[in-house]
Structures are given as C-alpha cells and as structure tokens.
Tab-separated table of C-alpha atoms (C1' of nucleotides) in Angstrom:
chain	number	residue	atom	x	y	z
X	17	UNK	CA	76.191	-5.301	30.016
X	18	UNK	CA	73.880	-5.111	33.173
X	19	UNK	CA	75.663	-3.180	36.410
X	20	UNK	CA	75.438	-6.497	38.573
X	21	UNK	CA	76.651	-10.080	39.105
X	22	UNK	CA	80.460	-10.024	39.482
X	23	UNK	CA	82.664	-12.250	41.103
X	24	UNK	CA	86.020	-12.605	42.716
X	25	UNK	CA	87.758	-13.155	39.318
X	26	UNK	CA	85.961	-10.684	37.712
X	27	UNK	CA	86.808	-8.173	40.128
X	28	UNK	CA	90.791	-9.482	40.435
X	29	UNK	CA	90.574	-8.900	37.005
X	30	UNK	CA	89.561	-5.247	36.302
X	31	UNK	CA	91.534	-4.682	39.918
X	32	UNK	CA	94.698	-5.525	38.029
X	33	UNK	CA	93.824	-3.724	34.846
X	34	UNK	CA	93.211	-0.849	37.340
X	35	UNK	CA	96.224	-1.008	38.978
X	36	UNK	CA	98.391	-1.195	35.539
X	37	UNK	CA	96.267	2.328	34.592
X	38	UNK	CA	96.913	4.376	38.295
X	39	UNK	CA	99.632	2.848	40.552
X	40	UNK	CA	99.202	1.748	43.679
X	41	UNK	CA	98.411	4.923	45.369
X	42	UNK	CA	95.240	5.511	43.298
X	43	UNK	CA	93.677	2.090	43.454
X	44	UNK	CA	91.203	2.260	46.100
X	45	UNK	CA	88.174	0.377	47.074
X	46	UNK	CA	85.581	3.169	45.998
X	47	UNK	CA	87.252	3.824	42.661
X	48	UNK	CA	87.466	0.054	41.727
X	49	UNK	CA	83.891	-0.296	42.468
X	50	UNK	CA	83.409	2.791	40.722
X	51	UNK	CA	84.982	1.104	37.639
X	52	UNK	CA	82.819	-1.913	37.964
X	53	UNK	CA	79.553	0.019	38.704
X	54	UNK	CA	78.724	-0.955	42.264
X	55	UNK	CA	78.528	0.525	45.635
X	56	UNK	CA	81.786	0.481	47.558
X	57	UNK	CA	80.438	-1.481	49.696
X	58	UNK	CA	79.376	-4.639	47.241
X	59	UNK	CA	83.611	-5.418	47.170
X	60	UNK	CA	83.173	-6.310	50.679
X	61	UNK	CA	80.853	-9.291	49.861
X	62	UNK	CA	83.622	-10.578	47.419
X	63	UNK	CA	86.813	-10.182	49.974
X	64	UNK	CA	86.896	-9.289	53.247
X	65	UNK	CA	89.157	-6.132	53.232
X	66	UNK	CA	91.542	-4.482	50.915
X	67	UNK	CA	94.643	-6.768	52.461
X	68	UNK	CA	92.723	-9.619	50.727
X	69	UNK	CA	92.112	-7.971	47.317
X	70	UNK	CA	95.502	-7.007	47.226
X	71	UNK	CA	96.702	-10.666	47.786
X	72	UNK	CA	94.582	-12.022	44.888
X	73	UNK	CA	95.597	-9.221	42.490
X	74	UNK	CA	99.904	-10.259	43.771
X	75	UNK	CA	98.569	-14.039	43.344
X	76	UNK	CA	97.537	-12.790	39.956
X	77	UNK	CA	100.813	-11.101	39.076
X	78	UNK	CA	102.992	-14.113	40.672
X	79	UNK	CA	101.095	-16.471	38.032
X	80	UNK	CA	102.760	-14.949	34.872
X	81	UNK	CA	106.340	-16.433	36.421
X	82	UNK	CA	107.862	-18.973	33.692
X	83	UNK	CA	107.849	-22.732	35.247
X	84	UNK	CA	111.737	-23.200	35.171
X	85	UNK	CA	112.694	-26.003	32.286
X	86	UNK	CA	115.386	-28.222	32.852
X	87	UNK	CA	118.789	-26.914	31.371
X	88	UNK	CA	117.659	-23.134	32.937
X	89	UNK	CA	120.126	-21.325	34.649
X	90	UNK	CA	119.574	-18.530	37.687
X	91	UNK	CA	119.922	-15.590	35.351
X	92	UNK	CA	117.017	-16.511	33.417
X	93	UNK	CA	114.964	-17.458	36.463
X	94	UNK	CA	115.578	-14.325	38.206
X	95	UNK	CA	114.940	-12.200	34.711
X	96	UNK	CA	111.499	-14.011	33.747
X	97	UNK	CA	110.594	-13.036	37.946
X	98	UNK	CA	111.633	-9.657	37.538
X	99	UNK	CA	109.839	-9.225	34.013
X	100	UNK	CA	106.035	-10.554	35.734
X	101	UNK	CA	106.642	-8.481	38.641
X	102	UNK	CA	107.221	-5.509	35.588
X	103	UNK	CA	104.377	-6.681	33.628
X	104	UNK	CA	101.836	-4.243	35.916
X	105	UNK	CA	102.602	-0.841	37.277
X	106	UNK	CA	103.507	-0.896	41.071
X	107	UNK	CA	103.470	-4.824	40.988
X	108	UNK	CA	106.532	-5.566	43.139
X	109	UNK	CA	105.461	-3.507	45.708
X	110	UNK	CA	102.145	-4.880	45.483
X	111	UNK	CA	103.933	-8.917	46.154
X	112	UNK	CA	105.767	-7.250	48.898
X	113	UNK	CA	102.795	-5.500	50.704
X	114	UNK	CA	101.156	-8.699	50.927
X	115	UNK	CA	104.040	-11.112	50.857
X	116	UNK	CA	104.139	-11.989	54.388
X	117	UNK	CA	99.794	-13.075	54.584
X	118	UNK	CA	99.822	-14.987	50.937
X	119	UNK	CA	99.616	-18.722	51.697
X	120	UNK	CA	100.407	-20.889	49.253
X	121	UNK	CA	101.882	-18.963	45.673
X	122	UNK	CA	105.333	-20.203	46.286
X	123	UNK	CA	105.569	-20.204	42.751
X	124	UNK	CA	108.789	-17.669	42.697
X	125	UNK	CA	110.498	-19.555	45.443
X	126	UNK	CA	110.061	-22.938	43.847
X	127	UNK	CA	111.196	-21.725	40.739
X	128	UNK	CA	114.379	-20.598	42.061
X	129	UNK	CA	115.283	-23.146	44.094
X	130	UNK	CA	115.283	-25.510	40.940
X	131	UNK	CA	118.129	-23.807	40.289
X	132	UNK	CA	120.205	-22.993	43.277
X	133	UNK	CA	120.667	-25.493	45.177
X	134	UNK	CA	119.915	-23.940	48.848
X	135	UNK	CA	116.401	-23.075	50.061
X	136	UNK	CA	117.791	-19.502	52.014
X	137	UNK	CA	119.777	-18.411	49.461
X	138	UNK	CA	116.819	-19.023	46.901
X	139	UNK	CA	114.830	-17.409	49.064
X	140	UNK	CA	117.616	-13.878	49.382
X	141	UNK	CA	117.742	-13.747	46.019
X	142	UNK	CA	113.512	-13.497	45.831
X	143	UNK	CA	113.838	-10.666	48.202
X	144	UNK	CA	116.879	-8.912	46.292
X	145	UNK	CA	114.465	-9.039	42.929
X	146	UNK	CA	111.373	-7.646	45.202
X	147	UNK	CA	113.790	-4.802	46.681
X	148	UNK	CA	115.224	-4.299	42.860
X	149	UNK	CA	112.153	-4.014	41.233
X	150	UNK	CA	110.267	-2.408	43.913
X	151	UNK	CA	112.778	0.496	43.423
X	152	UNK	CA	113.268	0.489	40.097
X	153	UNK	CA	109.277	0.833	39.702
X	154	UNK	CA	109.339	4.124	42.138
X	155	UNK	CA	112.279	5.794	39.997
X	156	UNK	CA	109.463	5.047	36.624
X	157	UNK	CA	106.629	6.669	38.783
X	158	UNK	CA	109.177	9.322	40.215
X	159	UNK	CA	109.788	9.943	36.613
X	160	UNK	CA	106.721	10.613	34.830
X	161	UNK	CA	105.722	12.818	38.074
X	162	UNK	CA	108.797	15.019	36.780
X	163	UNK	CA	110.347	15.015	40.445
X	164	UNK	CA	114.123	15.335	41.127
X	165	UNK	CA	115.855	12.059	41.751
X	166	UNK	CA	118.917	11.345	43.570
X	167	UNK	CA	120.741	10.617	40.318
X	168	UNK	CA	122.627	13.237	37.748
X	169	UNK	CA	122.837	9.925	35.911
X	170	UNK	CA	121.106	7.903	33.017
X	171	UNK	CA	117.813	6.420	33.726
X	172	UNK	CA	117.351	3.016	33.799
X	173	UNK	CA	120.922	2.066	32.057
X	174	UNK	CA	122.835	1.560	35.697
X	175	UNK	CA	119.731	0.093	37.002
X	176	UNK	CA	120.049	-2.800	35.107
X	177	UNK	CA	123.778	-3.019	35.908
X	178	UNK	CA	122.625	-3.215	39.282
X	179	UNK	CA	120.135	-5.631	38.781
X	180	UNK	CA	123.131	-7.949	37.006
X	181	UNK	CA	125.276	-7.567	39.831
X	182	UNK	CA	122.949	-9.443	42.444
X	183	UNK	CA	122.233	-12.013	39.690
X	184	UNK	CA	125.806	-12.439	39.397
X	185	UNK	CA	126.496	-12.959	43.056
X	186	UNK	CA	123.785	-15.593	43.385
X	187	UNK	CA	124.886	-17.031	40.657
X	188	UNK	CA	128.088	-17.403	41.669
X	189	UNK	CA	126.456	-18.978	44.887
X	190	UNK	CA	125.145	-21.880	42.456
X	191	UNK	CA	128.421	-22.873	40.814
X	192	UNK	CA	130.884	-22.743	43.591
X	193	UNK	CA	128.519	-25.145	45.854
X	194	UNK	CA	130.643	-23.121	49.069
X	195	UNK	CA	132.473	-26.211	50.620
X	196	UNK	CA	131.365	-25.542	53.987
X	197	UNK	CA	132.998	-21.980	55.206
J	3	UNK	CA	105.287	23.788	77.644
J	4	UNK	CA	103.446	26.325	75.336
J	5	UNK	CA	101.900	24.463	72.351
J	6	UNK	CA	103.260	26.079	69.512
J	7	UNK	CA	106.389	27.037	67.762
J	8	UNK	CA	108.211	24.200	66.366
J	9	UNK	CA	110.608	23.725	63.779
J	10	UNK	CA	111.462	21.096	60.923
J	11	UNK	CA	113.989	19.252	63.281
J	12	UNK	CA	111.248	19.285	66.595
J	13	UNK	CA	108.491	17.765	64.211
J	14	UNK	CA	110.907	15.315	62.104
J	15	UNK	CA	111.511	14.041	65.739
J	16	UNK	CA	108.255	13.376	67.280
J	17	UNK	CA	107.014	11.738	63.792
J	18	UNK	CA	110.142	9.259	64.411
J	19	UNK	CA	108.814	8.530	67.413
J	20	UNK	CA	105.136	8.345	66.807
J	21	UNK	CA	106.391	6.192	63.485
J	22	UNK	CA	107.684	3.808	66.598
J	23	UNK	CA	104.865	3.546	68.542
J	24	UNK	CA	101.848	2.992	65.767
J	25	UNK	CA	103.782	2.095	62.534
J	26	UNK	CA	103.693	3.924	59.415
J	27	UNK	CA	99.799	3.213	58.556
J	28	UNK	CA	99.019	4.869	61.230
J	29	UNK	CA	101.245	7.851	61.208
J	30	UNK	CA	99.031	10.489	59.357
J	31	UNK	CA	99.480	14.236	58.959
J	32	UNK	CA	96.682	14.683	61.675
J	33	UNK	CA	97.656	12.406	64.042
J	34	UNK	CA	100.970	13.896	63.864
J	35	UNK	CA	99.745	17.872	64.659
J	36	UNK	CA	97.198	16.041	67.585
J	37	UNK	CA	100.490	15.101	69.209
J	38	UNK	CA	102.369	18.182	68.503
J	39	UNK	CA	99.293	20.443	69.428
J	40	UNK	CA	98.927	21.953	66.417
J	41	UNK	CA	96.226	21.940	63.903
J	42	UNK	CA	97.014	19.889	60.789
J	43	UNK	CA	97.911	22.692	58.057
J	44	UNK	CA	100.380	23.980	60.186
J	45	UNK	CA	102.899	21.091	59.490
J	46	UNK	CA	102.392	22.695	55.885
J	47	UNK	CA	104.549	25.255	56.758
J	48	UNK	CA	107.714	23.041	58.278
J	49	UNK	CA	107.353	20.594	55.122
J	50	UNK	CA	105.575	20.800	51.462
J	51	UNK	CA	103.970	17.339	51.911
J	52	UNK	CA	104.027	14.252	53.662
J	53	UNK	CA	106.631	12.401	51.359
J	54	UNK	CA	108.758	15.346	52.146
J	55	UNK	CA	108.549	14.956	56.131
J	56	UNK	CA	108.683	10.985	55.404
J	57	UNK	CA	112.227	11.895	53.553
J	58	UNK	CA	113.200	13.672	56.640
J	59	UNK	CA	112.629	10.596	58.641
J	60	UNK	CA	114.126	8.454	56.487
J	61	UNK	CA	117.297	10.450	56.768
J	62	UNK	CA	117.114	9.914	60.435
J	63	UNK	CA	117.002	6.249	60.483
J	64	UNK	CA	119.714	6.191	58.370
J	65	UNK	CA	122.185	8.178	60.494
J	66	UNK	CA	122.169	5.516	62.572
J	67	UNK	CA	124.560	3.007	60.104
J	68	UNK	CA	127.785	3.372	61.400
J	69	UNK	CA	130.770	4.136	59.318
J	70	UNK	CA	132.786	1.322	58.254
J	71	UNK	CA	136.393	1.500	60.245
J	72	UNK	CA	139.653	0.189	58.009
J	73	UNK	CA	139.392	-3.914	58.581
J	74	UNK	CA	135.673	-4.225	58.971
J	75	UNK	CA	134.053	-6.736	56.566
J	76	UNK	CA	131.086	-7.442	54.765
J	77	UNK	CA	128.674	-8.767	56.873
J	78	UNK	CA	129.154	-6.472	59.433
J	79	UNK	CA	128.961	-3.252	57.174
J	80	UNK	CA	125.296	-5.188	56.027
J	81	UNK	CA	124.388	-6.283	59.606
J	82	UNK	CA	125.095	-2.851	61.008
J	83	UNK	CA	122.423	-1.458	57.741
J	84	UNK	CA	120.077	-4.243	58.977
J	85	UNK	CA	119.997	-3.376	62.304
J	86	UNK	CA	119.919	0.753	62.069
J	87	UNK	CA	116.251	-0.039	59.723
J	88	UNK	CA	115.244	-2.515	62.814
J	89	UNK	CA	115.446	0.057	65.475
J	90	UNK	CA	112.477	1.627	64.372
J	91	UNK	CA	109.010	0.034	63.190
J	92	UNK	CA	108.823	-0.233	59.778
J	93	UNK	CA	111.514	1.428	59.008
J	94	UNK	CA	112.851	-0.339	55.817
J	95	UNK	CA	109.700	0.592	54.367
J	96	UNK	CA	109.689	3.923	55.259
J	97	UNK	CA	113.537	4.100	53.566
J	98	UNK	CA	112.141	2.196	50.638
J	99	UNK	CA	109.015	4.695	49.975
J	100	UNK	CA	111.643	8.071	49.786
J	101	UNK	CA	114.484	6.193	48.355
J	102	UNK	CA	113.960	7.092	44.877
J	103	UNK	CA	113.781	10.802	45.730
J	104	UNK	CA	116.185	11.042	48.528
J	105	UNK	CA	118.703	13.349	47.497
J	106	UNK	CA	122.311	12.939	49.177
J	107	UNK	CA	122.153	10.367	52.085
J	108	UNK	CA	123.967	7.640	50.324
J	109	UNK	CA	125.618	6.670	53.339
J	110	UNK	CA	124.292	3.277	53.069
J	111	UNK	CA	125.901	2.906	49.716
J	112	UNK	CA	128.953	4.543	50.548
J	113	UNK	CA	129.577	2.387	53.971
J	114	UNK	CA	129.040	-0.783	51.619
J	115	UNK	CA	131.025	0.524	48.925
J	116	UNK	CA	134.251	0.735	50.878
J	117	UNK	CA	134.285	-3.388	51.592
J	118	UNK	CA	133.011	-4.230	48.086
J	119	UNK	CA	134.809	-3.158	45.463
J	120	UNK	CA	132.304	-2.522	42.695
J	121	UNK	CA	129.336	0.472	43.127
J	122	UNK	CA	127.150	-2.110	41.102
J	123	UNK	CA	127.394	-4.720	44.008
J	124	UNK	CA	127.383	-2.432	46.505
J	125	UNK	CA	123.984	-1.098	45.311
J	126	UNK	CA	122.248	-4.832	44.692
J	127	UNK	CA	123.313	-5.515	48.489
J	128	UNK	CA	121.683	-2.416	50.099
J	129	UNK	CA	118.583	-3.670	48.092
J	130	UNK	CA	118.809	-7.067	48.939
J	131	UNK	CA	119.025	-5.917	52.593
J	132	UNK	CA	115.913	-3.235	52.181
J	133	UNK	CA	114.082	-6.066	50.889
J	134	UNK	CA	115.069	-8.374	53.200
J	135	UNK	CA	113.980	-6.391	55.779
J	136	UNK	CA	111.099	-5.156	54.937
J	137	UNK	CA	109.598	-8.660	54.441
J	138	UNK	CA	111.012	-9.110	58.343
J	139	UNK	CA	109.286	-6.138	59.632
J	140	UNK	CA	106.041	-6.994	57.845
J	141	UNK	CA	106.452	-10.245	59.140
J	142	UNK	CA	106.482	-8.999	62.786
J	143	UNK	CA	103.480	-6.571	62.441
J	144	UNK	CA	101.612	-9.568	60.803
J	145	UNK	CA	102.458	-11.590	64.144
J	146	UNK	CA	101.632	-9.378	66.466
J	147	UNK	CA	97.974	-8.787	64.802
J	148	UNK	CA	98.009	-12.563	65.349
J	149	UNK	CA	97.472	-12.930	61.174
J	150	UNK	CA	98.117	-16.195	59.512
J	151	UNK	CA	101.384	-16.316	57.964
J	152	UNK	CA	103.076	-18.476	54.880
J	153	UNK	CA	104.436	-20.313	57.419
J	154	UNK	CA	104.273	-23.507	59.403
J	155	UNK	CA	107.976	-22.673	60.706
J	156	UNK	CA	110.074	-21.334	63.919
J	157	UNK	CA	108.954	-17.413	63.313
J	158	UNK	CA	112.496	-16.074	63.201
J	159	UNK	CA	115.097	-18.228	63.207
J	160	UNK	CA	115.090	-18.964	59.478
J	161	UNK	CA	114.644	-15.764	58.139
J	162	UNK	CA	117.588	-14.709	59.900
J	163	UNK	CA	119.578	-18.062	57.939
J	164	UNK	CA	117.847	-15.549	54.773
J	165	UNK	CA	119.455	-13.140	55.560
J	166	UNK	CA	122.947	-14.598	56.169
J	167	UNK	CA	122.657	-16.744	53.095
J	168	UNK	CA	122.425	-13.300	51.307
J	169	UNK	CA	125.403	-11.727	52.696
J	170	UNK	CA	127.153	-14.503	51.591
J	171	UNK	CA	126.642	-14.315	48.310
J	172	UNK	CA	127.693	-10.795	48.329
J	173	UNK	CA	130.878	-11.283	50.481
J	174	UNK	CA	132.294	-14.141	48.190
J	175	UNK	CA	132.421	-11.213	45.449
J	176	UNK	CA	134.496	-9.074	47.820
J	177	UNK	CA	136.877	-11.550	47.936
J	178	UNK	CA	136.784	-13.496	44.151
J	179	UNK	CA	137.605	-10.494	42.071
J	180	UNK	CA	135.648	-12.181	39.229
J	181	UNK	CA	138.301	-12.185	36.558
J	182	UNK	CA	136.400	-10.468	33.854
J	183	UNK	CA	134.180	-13.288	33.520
R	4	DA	C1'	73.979	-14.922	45.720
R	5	DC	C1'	74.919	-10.329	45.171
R	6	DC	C1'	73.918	-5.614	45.793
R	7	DT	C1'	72.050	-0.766	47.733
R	8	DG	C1'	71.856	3.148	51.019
R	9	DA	C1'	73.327	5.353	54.668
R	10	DA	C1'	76.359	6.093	58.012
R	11	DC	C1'	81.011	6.250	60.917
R	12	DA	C1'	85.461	7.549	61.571
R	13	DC	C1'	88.876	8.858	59.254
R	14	DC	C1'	92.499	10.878	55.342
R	15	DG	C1'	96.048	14.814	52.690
R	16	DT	C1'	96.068	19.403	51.243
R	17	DT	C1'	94.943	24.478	50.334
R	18	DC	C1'	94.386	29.060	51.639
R	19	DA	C1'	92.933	33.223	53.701
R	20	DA	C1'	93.606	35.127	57.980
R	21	DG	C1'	95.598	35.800	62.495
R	22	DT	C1'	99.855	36.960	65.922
O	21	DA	C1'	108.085	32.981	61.635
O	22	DC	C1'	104.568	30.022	62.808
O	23	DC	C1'	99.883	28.895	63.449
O	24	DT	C1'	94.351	28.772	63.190
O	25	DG	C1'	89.820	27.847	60.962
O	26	DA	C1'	87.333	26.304	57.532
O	27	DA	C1'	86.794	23.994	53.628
O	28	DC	C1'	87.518	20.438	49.528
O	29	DA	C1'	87.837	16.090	47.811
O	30	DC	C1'	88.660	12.058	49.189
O	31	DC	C1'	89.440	7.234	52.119
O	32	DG	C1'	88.149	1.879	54.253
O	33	DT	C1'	84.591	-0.471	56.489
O	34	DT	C1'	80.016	-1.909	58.668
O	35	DC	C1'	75.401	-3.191	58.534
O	36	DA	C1'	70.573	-3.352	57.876
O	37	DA	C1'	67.846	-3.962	54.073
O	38	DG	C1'	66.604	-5.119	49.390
O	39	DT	C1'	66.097	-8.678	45.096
DNA sequence: ACCTGAACACCGTTCAAGT
DNA sequence: ACCTGAACACCGTTCAAGT
C-alpha cells in the first residue's frame, strides 16, 4: 500500500475505473493523480500529455470487442462494438477524441470487415456506431443531470430503433453484394 | 465602435467566428469577452453557461443545410449536411456536444426525412454523417499540427470513398422498401 | 526508475455593484 | 439592459531537484 511505484498499466487502469465513476468532463490529470496519490505532475513521466492517456484508456476500451467467429453476421458484430464502447461511461466519445492519433487498435475495423465484404463500408458503419453511441451516452449523462432533452418521447426505447436501422442498412449492404451501380 | 452593449445574436456571431479561426479547444468564455471587449461575467448575462452559447452556435451551423426541393435524392440531402458541418472548424463536434439538449432544430432530420421514408433511418444517417465527420475534421486538425496519424494512406481521398460507401447503404433503403423483412 | 515542489499560464462561474 | 471587479475553485504542463 505505499503512495509510489506505478506504471503505465497501473495508471490506464484506475484512469478507466475513473472515467466509468465521473464522465469525461471530470477526469482530469490532477484528480487521477489525486486518486493514485501522486503529484500531478508524476503522470507526465508515464505519458507525455493527456492526448496520450486518453489513447491508452480508448485502446483499453477497444480491447473488450468480441474477435468475430466464423458463421457471425454484421448485427452481432456491430452489437458486441456498441456494447464495449457501453461498457464505461463516456467511452465512445473517448474512441472518437482520440480516434484519428491511435496507431494500430484496428481491432473494430477488422472485426467488421470479416463480415462485410468492403473495407469503406466497414469502415461507415464503425463511424455510424461511434456517432450512435456517442449520442446515446450524452442523452444517459443529459439524463441523470435532470436537463430538458429534445424529446417528449421514451428514453432509450427509439434509440435502439435507431441504432437497428443503420445495422439494417449495412446489413443489407452485405447481402446484396451491389452489382456495380 | 464603443465596447459594450451587445446582444445574444452579436456574441453567438463572433464565437462562430472565433470557433473558425482557433477551433473549439480554444474557444473559452474569456477568450471570447477579450474579443468582444468585455470582461468575462458579462457573457453571463446574454447566456446561462457555455453549453448554452455552444447550443446557439450549433443552431447556426445548422441553418446552413439547405432544404430538400421535390426530386432531390439521398446523397445530396447527406452531402449538403456534410458540407454545412465543414464550413466551420470543428463543427460536427460542436453539433455533436449540444445535440442531446438541442431543443427544436431538427432540420437535419427533417431534410433527411423527406427522401427516406422511415424517421428510424433518417436518424441513423444524420449520425452516421456526424460521425463521419467528426472523425474528418479531427483528422484535419491532427494534420495540420503535423501529428502522426493511423495512416500510411492518400490523406483524403479515401475517407471521402467512407463517406460515399455510407450513403449508399442508406440510399438503397430509400429505394428497397424492405418488405417487412 | 519514479516522484516532489513550485511555478506558469490558463479555465468556467458567481455575485455584488455600477451605469 | 448590460457591464465591471473581484473572487472561488479549478485546469494542463514544465522543470529542476530529490531518492
């Protein structure tokens, strides 16, 4: 139980578990060291900024996606992405904010591309999931804040509706290999 | 030319513009009033917080989506959403970040909903385009800080094949009624 | 190898008070 | 109606120095 000796993992790991207890907004440098009894500026020895944290912590989140078996079809691809990206508050819009430095982690890519057959459609349908579940994190936070949302509607029943409809396109995309438009 | 005495539409204005010119992690409440003059509290009197005045701008960028004319199709209702969150830095992010709080403004929605037939579809598409350019704009800020990307590629040509390979997807629903699959 | 201490240049927001 | 002045409670990051 000393203060001391951490290490990149160690810190990935209560920076996630931090995340999933404040959101996004409240997960900053001085709290997480905070958290793991350090100065704020003993992170900075570990990773070089907060861009770089941010990318192991997606990395981390990115890891819990389901290796496709053979037989799989899209709409259990896309779920099982959509479900890691729900596993930890904010986590979508965590893989987006960093989405464009990660090298390497094209676990969610790979996966669907198993199952459609084109690389930029596999790719659309990754960002459709990130949008979908980047919003449909907001609306939870949005929620428990108590603030008015655009909807007079049920919650999170017509999300998921939503969230079937761009399966259902891609899908589509899949089966009906489009004989050159 | 006298400093003071603006009002909600003067201040939503310049923060579009300042939004332009340093990108929205650099557009802060302070930096804002420096450029209008003004000390900081005062733009606590035009708007109760910064997600409020980040709403406002929102609302602006979104004006700019045309409305659909009778014969206009899919990809051109998406393109012309695409292109109205290009014309100002990060601007799909900024329409992401107030998009579960946005009251009204569902012009995006409405515009799509008038090619495809279903609200559901209509709805996954305007995410898949938010996503989709999001990711872009990120991608362009990462360039231009001269940041290692994912890629080994062309910088732009493919993501636009992305984003094509999307609309697809979503047009072939427009015209395949699925028959109650 | 990993951390402290101190500093720099910032944030968003509140609130009494001014005109 | 619109703004100032001052304060509160924060940020990310750097860097010399310690062990």
């Amino acid at each position: 139980m000393a203060p001391g000796r951490h290490d990149r993992d160690s810190v990935t790991t209560l920076a996630l578990d931090l995340l999933d207890r404040v959101g996004l907004p409240d997960l900053s440098m001085r709290r997480l060291a905070a958290e793991l009894e350090v100065q704020p500026s003993a992170l900075y020895w570990h990773f070089a900024n907060k861009q770089e944290l941010l990318a192991a912590v997606a990395d981390r989140i990115l890891s819990r996606i389901p290796q496709p078996e053979p037989g799989t079809d899209v709409t259990e691809v896309a779920t099982g992405i959509r479900d890691a990206l729900l596993t930890y508050r904010d986590g979508a819009e965590v893989v987006m904010s960093t989405y464009a430095l990660r090298l390497g982690a094209r676990r969610a890519q790979d996966a669907l591309q198993a199952v459609i057959g084109d690389a930029a459609s596999a790719d659309a349908l990754f960002e459709f999931i990130l949008g979908h579940t980047t919003l449909v994190q907001q609306r939870m936070h949005a929620q428990s804040i108590g603030a008015a949302t655009d909807a007079a509607d049920d919650p999170a029943a017509d999300l998921d509706a939503v969230f079937r409809a761009g399966i259902r396109a891609f899908a589509a995309l899949s089966v009906v290999q489009d004989p050159r438009s």
